[in-house]
GROMACS .gro file of C-alpha atoms in nm:
model
  459
    1MET     CA    1   0.596   0.282   1.087
    2THR     CA    2   0.601   0.186   1.452
    3GLN     CA    3   0.638  -0.181   1.538
    4THR     CA    4   0.543  -0.376   1.848
    5MET     CA    5   0.604  -0.742   1.915
    6ALA     CA    6   0.558  -1.012   2.175
    7GLY     CA    7   0.837  -1.233   2.304
    8ASN     CA    8   1.176  -1.201   2.463
    9ALA     CA    9   1.498  -1.131   2.280
   10PRO     CA   10   1.794  -1.366   2.316
   11GLY     CA   11   1.994  -1.315   2.632
   12GLY     CA   12   1.692  -1.210   2.841
   13ALA     CA   13   1.652  -0.860   2.689
   14LYS     CA   14   1.308  -0.756   2.576
   15GLY     CA   15   1.266  -0.725   2.201
   16SER     CA   16   1.184  -0.379   2.074
   17ALA     CA   17   1.141  -0.196   1.752
   18GLY     CA   18   1.257   0.130   1.620
   19GLY     CA   19   1.084   0.271   1.512
   20GLY     CA   20  -0.916   0.429  -1.793
   21ARG     CA   21  -0.972   0.145  -1.819
   22ALA     CA   22  -0.824  -0.185  -1.899
   23SER     CA   23  -0.924  -0.373  -2.210
   24PRO     CA   24  -0.821  -0.725  -2.315
   25GLY     CA   25  -0.535  -0.728  -2.555
   26SER     CA   26  -0.400  -0.387  -2.461
   27ARG     CA   27  -0.023  -0.351  -2.472
   28ARG     CA   28   0.205  -0.205  -2.212
   29GLY     CA   29   0.343   0.142  -2.258
   30PRO     CA   30   0.711   0.240  -2.284
   31SER     CA   31   0.960   0.208  -2.003
   32ARG     CA   32   0.951   0.434  -1.696
   33ALA     CA   33   1.248   0.642  -1.808
   34THR     CA   34   1.101   0.689  -2.154
   35ARG     CA   35   0.762   0.791  -2.019
   36ALA     CA   36   0.919   1.044  -1.786
   37SER     CA   37   1.091   1.212  -2.079
   38HIS     CA   38   0.781   1.228  -2.301
   39ALA     CA   39   0.615   1.564  -2.334
   40LEU     CA   40   0.282   1.601  -2.162
   41GLY     CA   41   0.015   1.556  -2.420
   42SER     CA   42   0.119   1.207  -2.523
   43ARG     CA   43  -0.120   0.919  -2.467
   44ARG     CA   44  -0.054   0.573  -2.336
   45ALA     CA   45  -0.273   0.275  -2.408
   46PRO     CA   46  -0.480   0.133  -2.121
   47ARG     CA   47  -0.340  -0.160  -1.931
   48SER     CA   48  -0.497  -0.493  -1.851
   49THR     CA   49  -0.427  -0.792  -1.633
   50ALA     CA   50  -0.521  -1.153  -1.667
   51THR     CA   51  -0.535  -1.234  -1.299
   52GLY     CA   52  -0.721  -0.945  -1.136
   53VAL     CA   53  -0.597  -1.040  -0.791
   54ALA     CA   54  -0.704  -0.853  -0.480
   55PRO     CA   55  -0.472  -0.575  -0.360
   56GLU     CA   56  -0.269  -0.776  -0.112
   57ALA     CA   57   0.098  -0.782  -0.026
   58PRO     CA   58   0.268  -1.056  -0.230
   59GLU     CA   59   0.398  -1.380  -0.093
   60LEU     CA   60   0.770  -1.412  -0.150
   61ARG     CA   61   1.027  -1.687  -0.144
   62GLN     CA   62   1.387  -1.589  -0.163
   63VAL     CA   63   1.710  -1.782  -0.109
   64ALA     CA   64   1.945  -1.639   0.151
   65ARG     CA   65   2.295  -1.556   0.028
   66ARG     CA   66   2.464  -1.412   0.335
   67LEU     CA   67   2.685  -1.618   0.562
   68PRO     CA   68   2.566  -1.730   0.907
   69ARG     CA   69   2.705  -1.561   1.216
   70LEU     CA   70   2.800  -1.683   1.564
   71GLU     CA   71   2.790  -1.473   1.879
   72LEU     CA   72   2.788  -1.510   2.256
   73THR     CA   73   2.494  -1.415   2.473
   74ARG     CA   74   2.534  -1.199   2.781
   75ARG     CA   75   2.551  -1.512   2.993
   76GLY     CA   76   2.823  -1.654   2.770
   77TRP     CA   77   3.025  -1.334   2.785
   78GLY     CA   78   2.987  -1.333   3.162
   79LEU     CA   79   3.127  -1.683   3.202
   80LEU     CA   80   3.410  -1.603   2.964
   81ALA     CA   81   3.494  -1.286   3.159
   82VAL     CA   82   3.505  -1.479   3.490
   83ALA     CA   83   3.730  -1.742   3.329
   84LEU     CA   84   3.969  -1.472   3.206
   85LEU     CA   85   3.969  -1.315   3.552
   86LEU     CA   86   4.067  -1.649   3.704
   87VAL     CA   87   4.350  -1.689   3.452
   88MET     CA   88   4.481  -1.346   3.546
   89SER     CA   89   4.461  -1.441   3.913
   90TRP     CA   90   4.659  -1.759   3.844
   91TYR     CA   91   4.927  -1.548   3.675
   92LEU     CA   92   4.960  -1.342   3.993
   93LEU     CA   93   4.912  -1.611   4.258
   94ARG     CA   94   5.036  -1.925   4.074
   95LEU     CA   95   4.755  -2.141   4.213
   96ARG     CA   96   4.675  -2.437   3.986
   97LEU     CA   97   4.321  -2.451   4.124
   98LEU     CA   98   4.246  -2.121   3.953
   99THR     CA   99   4.335  -2.257   3.607
  100ASP     CA  100   4.116  -2.561   3.666
  101ALA     CA  101   3.825  -2.336   3.760
  102ALA     CA  102   3.884  -2.119   3.451
  103SER     CA  103   3.882  -2.428   3.229
  104LEU     CA  104   3.562  -2.547   3.395
  105LEU     CA  105   3.392  -2.217   3.321
  106ALA     CA  106   3.522  -2.182   2.963
  107ALA     CA  107   3.429  -2.537   2.860
  108PRO     CA  108   3.050  -2.474   2.844
  109VAL     CA  109   3.111  -2.161   2.639
  110VAL     CA  110   3.316  -2.359   2.387
  111VAL     CA  111   3.055  -2.635   2.374
  112GLY     CA  112   2.781  -2.373   2.320
  113LEU     CA  113   2.973  -2.216   2.032
  114MET     CA  114   3.022  -2.558   1.873
  115ALA     CA  115   2.649  -2.634   1.903
  116ALA     CA  116   2.558  -2.298   1.750
  117ALA     CA  117   2.813  -2.353   1.472
  118ALA     CA  118   2.657  -2.691   1.393
  119LEU     CA  119   2.313  -2.531   1.359
  120ALA     CA  120   2.455  -2.260   1.134
  121VAL     CA  121   2.641  -2.505   0.908
  122VAL     CA  122   2.343  -2.738   0.868
  123ASN     CA  123   2.113  -2.450   0.766
  124ALA     CA  124   2.380  -2.301   0.540
  125VAL     CA  125   2.393  -2.630   0.347
  126ARG     CA  126   2.016  -2.662   0.330
  127ARG     CA  127   1.904  -2.304   0.299
  128PRO     CA  128   1.575  -2.201   0.462
  129ARG     CA  129   1.265  -2.161   0.247
  130VAL     CA  130   1.069  -1.851   0.336
  131ARG     CA  131   0.717  -1.733   0.258
  132LEU     CA  132   0.600  -1.387   0.360
  133THR     CA  133   0.238  -1.275   0.368
  134ALA     CA  134   0.086  -0.942   0.473
  135SER     CA  135  -0.262  -0.826   0.560
  136ARG     CA  136  -0.465  -0.637   0.304
  137GLN     CA  137  -0.368  -0.280   0.237
  138PRO     CA  138  -0.425  -0.081   0.556
  139GLN     CA  139  -0.490   0.287   0.601
  140ALA     CA  140  -0.251   0.520   0.776
  141GLY     CA  141  -0.300   0.484   1.150
  142GLN     CA  142  -0.430   0.128   1.129
  143ARG     CA  143  -0.254  -0.183   1.250
  144LEU     CA  144  -0.133  -0.452   1.012
  145TRP     CA  145   0.042  -0.786   1.041
  146VAL     CA  146   0.319  -0.941   0.836
  147SER     CA  147   0.360  -1.315   0.891
  148ILE     CA  148   0.641  -1.550   0.792
  149LYS     CA  149   0.653  -1.925   0.741
  150VAL     CA  150   1.001  -2.079   0.742
  151ARG     CA  151   1.112  -2.431   0.655
  152CYS     CA  152   1.451  -2.496   0.811
  153LEU     CA  153   1.638  -2.754   1.021
  154LEU     CA  154   1.592  -2.638   1.379
  155PRO     CA  155   1.504  -2.852   1.685
  156ALA     CA  156   1.163  -2.762   1.819
  157PHE     CA  157   1.288  -2.727   2.178
  158LEU     CA  158   1.540  -2.452   2.097
  159PRO     CA  159   1.426  -2.089   2.141
  160ALA     CA  160   1.439  -1.896   1.815
  161TRP     CA  161   1.343  -1.549   1.697
  162VAL     CA  162   1.298  -1.371   1.362
  163ALA     CA  163   1.485  -1.042   1.315
  164TRP     CA  164   1.285  -0.792   1.107
  165GLN     CA  165   1.374  -0.465   0.942
  166VAL     CA  166   1.110  -0.209   0.843
  167GLY     CA  167   1.200   0.073   0.606
  168PRO     CA  168   1.556   0.185   0.533
  169GLU     CA  169   1.864   0.047   0.704
  170ARG     CA  170   1.862   0.100   1.083
  171SER     CA  171   1.530   0.283   1.072
  172GLY     CA  172   1.320   0.015   1.241
  173ARG     CA  173   1.409  -0.331   1.374
  174ALA     CA  174   1.221  -0.590   1.578
  175LEU     CA  175   1.249  -0.945   1.711
  176THR     CA  176   0.951  -1.180   1.719
  177PRO     CA  177   0.947  -1.538   1.854
  178LEU     CA  178   0.952  -1.826   1.602
  179ASP     CA  179   0.712  -2.105   1.694
  180ALA     CA  180   0.673  -2.415   1.477
  181GLY     CA  181   0.827  -2.231   1.184
  182ARG     CA  182   0.585  -1.938   1.206
  183SER     CA  183   0.611  -1.583   1.334
  184ALA     CA  184   0.427  -1.254   1.288
  185LEU     CA  185   0.516  -0.887   1.320
  186GLY     CA  186   0.253  -0.633   1.420
  187MET     CA  187   0.300  -0.268   1.330
  188THR     CA  188   0.107   0.055   1.313
  189ALA     CA  189   0.124   0.246   0.986
  190GLN     CA  190   0.215   0.606   1.061
  191ARG     CA  191   0.213   0.742   0.706
  192ARG     CA  192   0.082   0.655   0.362
  193GLY     CA  193   0.293   0.503   0.088
  194PRO     CA  194   0.487   0.183   0.025
  195GLU     CA  195   0.675   0.037   0.319
  196ALA     CA  196   0.941  -0.232   0.276
  197VAL     CA  197   0.944  -0.511   0.535
  198MET     CA  198   1.243  -0.746   0.539
  199THR     CA  199   1.333  -1.055   0.741
  200ARG     CA  200   1.706  -1.046   0.809
  201TRP     CA  201   1.789  -1.341   1.032
  202ILE     CA  202   1.666  -1.634   1.234
  203VAL     CA  203   1.832  -1.599   1.575
  204VAL     CA  204   1.853  -1.936   1.753
  205ALA     CA  205   2.011  -2.001   2.093
  206GLU     CA  206   2.181  -2.331   2.184
  207PRO     CA  207   2.042  -2.531   2.484
  208LEU     CA  208   2.274  -2.377   2.744
  209GLY     CA  209   2.188  -2.023   2.638
  210LEU     CA  210   2.556  -1.925   2.616
  211ALA     CA  211   2.582  -1.879   2.238
  212ARG     CA  212   2.350  -1.820   1.946
  213ALA     CA  213   2.359  -1.847   1.567
  214ARG     CA  214   2.220  -1.604   1.314
  215ILE     CA  215   2.084  -1.782   1.007
  216PRO     CA  216   2.032  -1.539   0.716
  217LEU     CA  217   1.693  -1.509   0.548
  218GLY     CA  218   1.693  -1.193   0.333
  219ALA     CA  219   1.327  -1.218   0.219
  220SER     CA  220   1.134  -0.893   0.180
  221THR     CA  221   0.793  -0.767   0.074
  222GLU     CA  222   0.627  -0.430   0.023
  223VAL     CA  223   0.316  -0.318   0.210
  224LEU     CA  224   0.119  -0.031   0.057
  225VAL     CA  225  -0.037   0.196   0.320
  226LEU     CA  226  -0.339   0.383   0.188
  227PRO     CA  227  -0.412   0.742   0.294
  228ARG     CA  228  -0.653   0.794   0.580
  229PRO     CA  229  -0.979   0.933   0.433
  230ALA     CA  230  -1.111   1.264   0.563
  231GLU     CA  231  -1.471   1.372   0.537
  232LEU     CA  232  -1.578   1.697   0.379
  233PRO     CA  233  -1.767   1.947   0.596
  234GLU     CA  234  -2.071   1.912   0.370
  235PRO     CA  235  -2.191   1.611   0.169
  236LEU     CA  236  -2.127   1.603  -0.203
  237PRO     CA  237  -2.418   1.595  -0.446
  238ALA     CA  238  -2.492   1.251  -0.584
  239PRO     CA  239  -2.331   1.192  -0.927
  240ARG     CA  240  -2.572   1.164  -1.217
  241ALA     CA  241  -2.552   0.940  -1.522
  242CYS     CA  242  -2.498   1.222  -1.768
  243ASP     CA  243  -2.209   1.415  -1.919
  244LEU     CA  244  -2.085   1.581  -1.602
  245PRO     CA  245  -1.790   1.819  -1.599
  246GLY     CA  246  -1.496   1.600  -1.687
  247GLY     CA  247  -1.709   1.287  -1.660
  248ARG     CA  248  -1.856   1.044  -1.907
  249LEU     CA  249  -2.136   0.793  -1.933
  250GLY     CA  250  -2.082   0.460  -1.765
  251ASP     CA  251  -2.050   0.163  -1.999
  252GLN     CA  252  -2.245  -0.063  -1.768
  253GLY     CA  253  -2.532  -0.015  -1.532
  254GLU     CA  254  -2.816  -0.174  -1.349
  255GLU     CA  255  -3.064  -0.377  -1.549
  256ARG     CA  256  -3.424  -0.266  -1.535
  257LEU     CA  257  -3.741  -0.408  -1.682
  258ALA     CA  258  -3.820  -0.239  -2.013
  259SER     CA  259  -4.104  -0.428  -2.186
  260LEU     CA  260  -4.258  -0.766  -2.265
  261ARG     CA  261  -4.277  -0.921  -2.610
  262GLU     CA  262  -4.380  -1.250  -2.765
  263TYR     CA  263  -4.142  -1.542  -2.748
  264ARG     CA  264  -3.925  -1.600  -3.055
  265PRO     CA  265  -3.733  -1.917  -3.137
  266GLY     CA  266  -3.386  -1.891  -2.994
  267ASP     CA  267  -3.478  -1.679  -2.691
  268ALA     CA  268  -3.333  -1.802  -2.363
  269LEU     CA  269  -3.575  -1.982  -2.134
  270GLY     CA  270  -3.450  -1.772  -1.845
  271SER     CA  271  -3.590  -1.459  -2.010
  272ILE     CA  272  -3.951  -1.589  -2.015
  273HIS     CA  273  -4.190  -1.413  -1.777
  274TRP     CA  274  -4.375  -1.726  -1.663
  275ARG     CA  275  -4.634  -1.558  -1.442
  276GLN     CA  276  -4.751  -1.315  -1.710
  277SER     CA  277  -4.734  -1.589  -1.974
  278ALA     CA  278  -4.965  -1.809  -1.765
  279ARG     CA  279  -5.221  -1.532  -1.740
  280ILE     CA  280  -5.266  -1.484  -2.113
  281ASP     CA  281  -5.170  -1.840  -2.213
  282GLN     CA  282  -4.888  -1.717  -2.436
  283LEU     CA  283  -4.512  -1.712  -2.387
  284LEU     CA  284  -4.381  -1.364  -2.314
  285VAL     CA  285  -4.014  -1.266  -2.295
  286VAL     CA  286  -3.872  -0.990  -2.079
  287GLU     CA  287  -3.662  -0.734  -2.261
  288ARG     CA  288  -3.418  -0.555  -2.033
  289GLU     CA  289  -3.207  -0.249  -2.083
  290HIS     CA  290  -2.902  -0.119  -1.899
  291GLU     CA  291  -2.930   0.198  -1.700
  292ALA     CA  292  -2.608   0.392  -1.735
  293LEU     CA  293  -2.424   0.460  -1.410
  294PRO     CA  294  -2.238   0.785  -1.347
  295HIS     CA  295  -1.863   0.799  -1.394
  296PRO     CA  296  -1.749   1.100  -1.188
  297SER     CA  297  -1.405   1.257  -1.190
  298LEU     CA  298  -1.186   1.405  -0.917
  299ALA     CA  299  -0.910   1.659  -0.984
  300LEU     CA  300  -0.625   1.703  -0.733
  301VAL     CA  301  -0.387   1.997  -0.770
  302VAL     CA  302  -0.028   1.875  -0.716
  303GLU     CA  303   0.140   2.203  -0.809
  304PRO     CA  304   0.430   2.250  -0.558
  305GLY     CA  305   0.340   2.614  -0.487
  306ALA     CA  306  -0.022   2.536  -0.407
  307TYR     CA  307   0.047   2.415  -0.051
  308ARG     CA  308   0.203   2.576   0.251
  309GLY     CA  309   0.381   2.258   0.353
  310PRO     CA  310   0.373   1.878   0.344
  311GLU     CA  311   0.101   1.864   0.609
  312HIS     CA  312  -0.139   2.063   0.389
  313LEU     CA  313  -0.064   1.839   0.094
  314GLU     CA  314  -0.139   1.533   0.309
  315ALA     CA  315  -0.464   1.697   0.417
  316ALA     CA  316  -0.564   1.742   0.053
  317ILE     CA  317  -0.477   1.379  -0.026
  318SER     CA  318  -0.686   1.264   0.272
  319LEU     CA  319  -0.982   1.467   0.142
  320ALA     CA  320  -0.935   1.310  -0.201
  321ALA     CA  321  -0.929   0.965  -0.040
  322GLY     CA  322  -1.258   1.044   0.133
  323VAL     CA  323  -1.422   1.139  -0.197
  324VAL     CA  324  -1.288   0.829  -0.372
  325GLY     CA  325  -1.404   0.610  -0.084
  326GLN     CA  326  -1.755   0.754  -0.111
  327TRP     CA  327  -1.770   0.670  -0.482
  328ALA     CA  328  -1.624   0.325  -0.416
  329ARG     CA  329  -1.902   0.248  -0.167
  330GLN     CA  330  -2.150   0.340  -0.441
  331ARG     CA  331  -1.969   0.089  -0.671
  332LEU     CA  332  -1.892   0.351  -0.933
  333GLY     CA  333  -1.609   0.390  -1.175
  334ALA     CA  334  -1.420   0.717  -1.152
  335ASP     CA  335  -1.128   0.917  -1.290
  336LEU     CA  336  -0.851   1.090  -1.096
  337LEU     CA  337  -0.679   1.389  -1.254
  338LEU     CA  338  -0.348   1.518  -1.119
  339LEU     CA  339  -0.313   1.884  -1.218
  340ALA     CA  340   0.011   2.081  -1.240
  341ARG     CA  341   0.174   2.341  -1.458
  342ARG     CA  342   0.422   2.236  -1.722
  343PRO     CA  343   0.783   2.311  -1.626
  344GLY     CA  344   0.879   2.658  -1.748
  345GLN     CA  345   0.531   2.726  -1.883
  346GLY     CA  346   0.210   2.866  -1.744
  347ALA     CA  347  -0.014   2.611  -1.916
  348TRP     CA  348  -0.175   2.343  -1.704
  349ALA     CA  349  -0.150   1.973  -1.781
  350ALA     CA  350  -0.303   1.663  -1.627
  351LEU     CA  351  -0.249   1.294  -1.573
  352ARG     CA  352  -0.578   1.106  -1.588
  353PHE     CA  353  -0.603   0.773  -1.407
  354GLY     CA  354  -0.920   0.584  -1.496
  355THR     CA  355  -1.095   0.281  -1.349
  356GLU     CA  356  -1.358   0.037  -1.464
  357GLN     CA  357  -1.710   0.040  -1.328
  358ALA     CA  358  -1.729  -0.044  -0.954
  359GLU     CA  359  -1.351  -0.011  -0.917
  360ALA     CA  360  -1.312   0.349  -0.804
  361GLY     CA  361  -1.137   0.222  -0.491
  362ARG     CA  362  -0.826   0.142  -0.696
  363LEU     CA  363  -0.759   0.514  -0.718
  364LEU     CA  364  -0.662   0.501  -0.350
  365GLN     CA  365  -0.345   0.321  -0.456
  366VAL     CA  366  -0.255   0.615  -0.679
  367LEU     CA  367  -0.307   0.855  -0.389
  368ALA     CA  368  -0.095   0.632  -0.165
  369ARG     CA  369   0.204   0.642  -0.402
  370LEU     CA  370   0.194   1.013  -0.488
  371GLU     CA  371   0.519   1.205  -0.448
  372PRO     CA  372   0.440   1.552  -0.582
  373GLY     CA  373   0.782   1.687  -0.485
  374ALA     CA  374   0.973   1.430  -0.692
  375PRO     CA  375   1.190   1.560  -0.980
  376GLY     CA  376   1.028   1.537  -1.320
  377GLY     CA  377   0.687   1.676  -1.227
  378LEU     CA  378   0.387   1.492  -1.365
  379GLY     CA  379   0.607   1.279  -1.590
  380ALA     CA  380   0.761   1.111  -1.287
  381MET     CA  381   0.417   1.024  -1.149
  382GLU     CA  382   0.335   0.807  -1.450
  383ALA     CA  383   0.528   0.527  -1.279
  384VAL     CA  384   0.242   0.498  -1.029
  385ALA     CA  385   0.042   0.303  -1.288
  386ASP     CA  386   0.315   0.036  -1.306
  387HIS     CA  387   0.205  -0.093  -0.966
  388GLU     CA  388  -0.162  -0.128  -1.061
  389PRO     CA  389  -0.211  -0.265  -1.415
  390ARG     CA  390  -0.591  -0.233  -1.398
  391LEU     CA  391  -0.565   0.145  -1.418
  392SER     CA  392  -0.560   0.332  -1.745
  393LEU     CA  393  -0.325   0.629  -1.779
  394GLU     CA  394  -0.350   0.928  -2.009
  395SER     CA  395  -0.129   1.238  -2.020
  396VAL     CA  396  -0.320   1.535  -2.158
  397ALA     CA  397  -0.293   1.912  -2.189
  398LEU     CA  398  -0.591   2.085  -2.037
  399PRO     CA  399  -0.817   2.281  -2.270
  400ARG     CA  400  -0.921   2.632  -2.186
  401TYR     CA  401  -1.110   2.521  -1.875
  402ALA     CA  402  -1.069   2.234  -1.631
  403ARG     CA  403  -1.365   1.997  -1.611
  404ALA     CA  404  -1.420   1.772  -1.308
  405ASP     CA  405  -1.691   1.698  -1.056
  406VAL     CA  406  -1.466   1.779  -0.760
  407VAL     CA  407  -1.145   1.987  -0.760
  408ILE     CA  408  -0.925   1.978  -0.448
  409THR     CA  409  -0.654   2.236  -0.381
  410ALA     CA  410  -0.527   2.441  -0.084
  411SER     CA  411  -0.455   2.795   0.020
  412PRO     CA  412  -0.086   2.872  -0.041
  413GLN     CA  413   0.171   3.037   0.185
  414GLY     CA  414   0.048   3.368   0.320
  415GLY     CA  415  -0.319   3.278   0.285
  416GLY     CA  416  -0.351   3.410  -0.069
  417GLN     CA  417  -0.582   3.292  -0.340
  418ALA     CA  418  -0.601   2.916  -0.385
  419VAL     CA  419  -0.406   2.774  -0.679
  420PHE     CA  420  -0.608   2.591  -0.943
  421PRO     CA  421  -0.657   2.604  -1.321
  422PRO     CA  422  -0.943   2.803  -1.475
  423LEU     CA  423  -1.273   2.629  -1.409
  424ASP     CA  424  -1.552   2.592  -1.661
  425PRO     CA  425  -1.808   2.865  -1.583
  426GLY     CA  426  -2.078   2.666  -1.759
  427ALA     CA  427  -2.037   2.363  -1.534
  428ARG     CA  428  -2.152   2.285  -1.184
  429GLY     CA  429  -1.880   2.138  -0.965
  430VAL     CA  430  -1.736   2.150  -0.616
  431LEU     CA  431  -1.410   2.328  -0.533
  432VAL     CA  432  -1.254   2.209  -0.205
  433VAL     CA  433  -0.989   2.434  -0.047
  434ALA     CA  434  -0.787   2.255   0.221
  435GLY     CA  435  -0.624   2.450   0.502
  436ALA     CA  436  -0.869   2.742   0.484
  437GLY     CA  437  -1.054   2.832   0.800
  438ARG     CA  438  -1.333   3.003   0.612
  439ALA     CA  439  -1.453   3.037   0.257
  440GLN     CA  440  -1.235   3.291   0.088
  441ALA     CA  441  -1.232   3.471  -0.246
  442THR     CA  442  -1.099   3.193  -0.467
  443GLY     CA  443  -1.184   3.329  -0.810
  444ALA     CA  444  -1.407   3.030  -0.886
  445PRO     CA  445  -1.711   3.082  -1.111
  446ASP     CA  446  -2.045   3.144  -0.942
  447THR     CA  447  -2.175   2.808  -1.066
  448TRP     CA  448  -1.914   2.626  -0.858
  449ARG     CA  449  -1.972   2.541  -0.495
  450VAL     CA  450  -1.675   2.625  -0.269
  451LEU     CA  451  -1.601   2.419   0.045
  452ALA     CA  452  -1.333   2.543   0.286
  453VAL     CA  453  -1.177   2.282   0.514
  454ALA     CA  454  -1.001   2.423   0.820
  455ASP     CA  455  -0.672   2.292   0.961
  456ARG     CA  456  -0.699   2.052   1.250
  457GLN     CA  457  -0.535   2.307   1.477
  458GLU     CA  458  -0.812   2.554   1.397
  459GLN     CA  459  -1.096   2.307   1.443
   0.00000   0.00000   0.00000
């Protein structure tokens, strides 16, 4: 990530920065290490949550445990250097006036250090209380804000700053001004995935500006950056509420008027069709039926040899995010299948992440956390579901043919045939090949529609 901030750093320097489904009563699966060691083909029960909160970075309160620090500002070091120079001059010239001038210059520095020490001791005794909040999950390339609210003992007239750290140690730091116990850090997300944001210190300067204290905070939060969606060169066909390749009927749907019948004791008054009842002078009740909504599925090939490099894998993930976003705008439920070969075998296996109706957008969080190159293959990716309990997870071995509405892969190194499992010749689906400038011989059945997406350099 790249951070930008407003405000001046202590000492007059400008601050900068481096830069399936969930069902009630379902039980959690085994631990992460156990799941990673299970053979593909095992099944884990769907997960559920009682809260159903919106995907937002958590608020966090954490007690600081590090010791405060004291340091001189540039102005303080300058006065101290002049005082030492005067002492050295007295040693050579033996003029008492020089020692008096050195004492006069060093006294404010000592007083400033004592004032900064008092601030540090008071806040070490009564440790600051911190609350961090972050904006909703952004997409790569978008700007987000992380704000902090601190309760500590600091005079309002003293200048203070919050020292932030983004990512690993020394990878990105920033200073933002603290005003009335509040501060905010603005940053631009450069890549998808989780990003750790930590508040390290409150930096407060004493009134003379000669010394400052660093009060430890140590609170952190995680911001999940979603992949930037990419559009396909041609629109996808609208999903239908039928048994599509790899899909299934939706459990819920839109209500539509089916028929009218006579009122029976016990029928709800809200179901009475009053206008029609008034016409025939008899109570009529509306009987409604649910129209099943489609539940499409998307398959993403995460086989390491399927892509020429990380940039082509990111292009495929962006295309998958575009497809999921289209289904989310239609308020559909959907499945995401991650396809790869079993280690040491030629057979294909899949991890199926499922969502409830109208929650297809939650699959973007799976795409954001994908690390296809991680050791352990598909088994290691099961941990993605730990961060989103409203996703169901199933590890399956593919049958003879892969079934999905959309399959996304890429052309491998050397521009050879795209890597994907055998596709069902009796189904109608869409095969998307990322990193291909033109439609090439992919080996897909004639019933499948092939879309080639060129690299950005070629477009």
